[in-house]
Amino acid sequence: MSEESVPQQVGGVGRPKGLLQQMEELMAALNADLSALDADLQSAGRGAEEREAG
C-alpha cells in the first residue's frame, strides 16, 4: 500500500491523527484486503474442485 492512500490529517483541520487511530485505520484496511483475498482464493479453489469432479 502506498503512503498516498493513507490520509494523514483529520477533517481538513490540519490536526495530525494519533498513532492509535492511524493503526486502527491501517488494520481495518488490511483486514478488508485479506477478506477479499480469502474470497478470491476460495472461489478459485471451488472452481478447481468443480473441474476435477466434472
Tab-separated table of C-alpha atoms in Angstrom:
chain	number	residue	atom	x	y	z
A	1	MET	CA	0.000	0.000	0.000
A	2	SER	CA	1.382	3.416	-0.876
A	3	GLU	CA	1.578	6.313	1.518
A	4	GLU	CA	-0.693	8.385	-0.746
A	5	SER	CA	-3.644	6.144	0.083
A	6	VAL	CA	-3.328	6.793	3.837
A	7	PRO	CA	-4.718	10.192	4.833
A	8	GLN	CA	-2.572	11.948	7.407
A	9	GLN	CA	-4.998	14.545	8.757
A	10	VAL	CA	-8.488	14.603	10.249
A	11	GLY	CA	-11.272	16.546	8.526
A	12	GLY	CA	-9.061	19.148	6.905
A	13	VAL	CA	-8.495	20.872	10.259
A	14	GLY	CA	-4.769	20.266	9.991
A	15	ARG	CA	-4.533	18.338	13.252
A	16	PRO	CA	-2.482	15.151	12.878
A	17	LYS	CA	-4.118	11.856	13.790
A	18	GLY	CA	-2.998	9.941	16.814
A	19	LEU	CA	-0.895	6.862	16.329
A	20	LEU	CA	-3.664	4.608	17.650
A	21	GLN	CA	-6.167	5.982	15.138
A	22	GLN	CA	-3.690	5.514	12.282
A	23	MET	CA	-3.027	1.929	13.371
A	24	GLU	CA	-6.757	1.171	13.619
A	25	GLU	CA	-7.348	2.505	10.111
A	26	LEU	CA	-4.419	0.526	8.721
A	27	MET	CA	-5.620	-2.659	10.437
A	28	ALA	CA	-9.145	-2.136	9.053
A	29	ALA	CA	-7.747	-1.690	5.536
A	30	LEU	CA	-5.534	-4.764	5.936
A	31	ASN	CA	-8.476	-6.810	7.209
A	32	ALA	CA	-10.587	-5.777	4.204
A	33	ASP	CA	-7.763	-6.698	1.813
A	34	LEU	CA	-7.277	-10.091	3.464
A	35	SER	CA	-11.013	-10.794	3.372
A	36	ALA	CA	-11.097	-10.035	-0.353
A	37	LEU	CA	-8.047	-12.237	-0.946
A	38	ASP	CA	-9.632	-15.068	1.050
A	39	ALA	CA	-12.827	-14.815	-1.017
A	40	ASP	CA	-10.784	-14.893	-4.249
A	41	LEU	CA	-8.806	-17.936	-3.124
A	42	GLN	CA	-11.903	-19.809	-2.003
A	43	SER	CA	-13.584	-19.057	-5.320
A	44	ALA	CA	-10.544	-20.317	-7.223
A	45	GLY	CA	-10.473	-23.471	-5.090
A	46	ARG	CA	-14.125	-24.200	-5.768
A	47	GLY	CA	-13.530	-23.768	-9.476
A	48	ALA	CA	-10.686	-26.295	-9.410
A	49	GLU	CA	-12.825	-28.812	-7.482
A	50	GLU	CA	-15.648	-28.455	-9.998
A	51	ARG	CA	-13.271	-29.047	-12.921
A	52	GLU	CA	-11.879	-32.202	-11.268
A	53	ALA	CA	-15.355	-33.561	-10.480
A	54	GLY	CA	-16.773	-32.723	-13.877
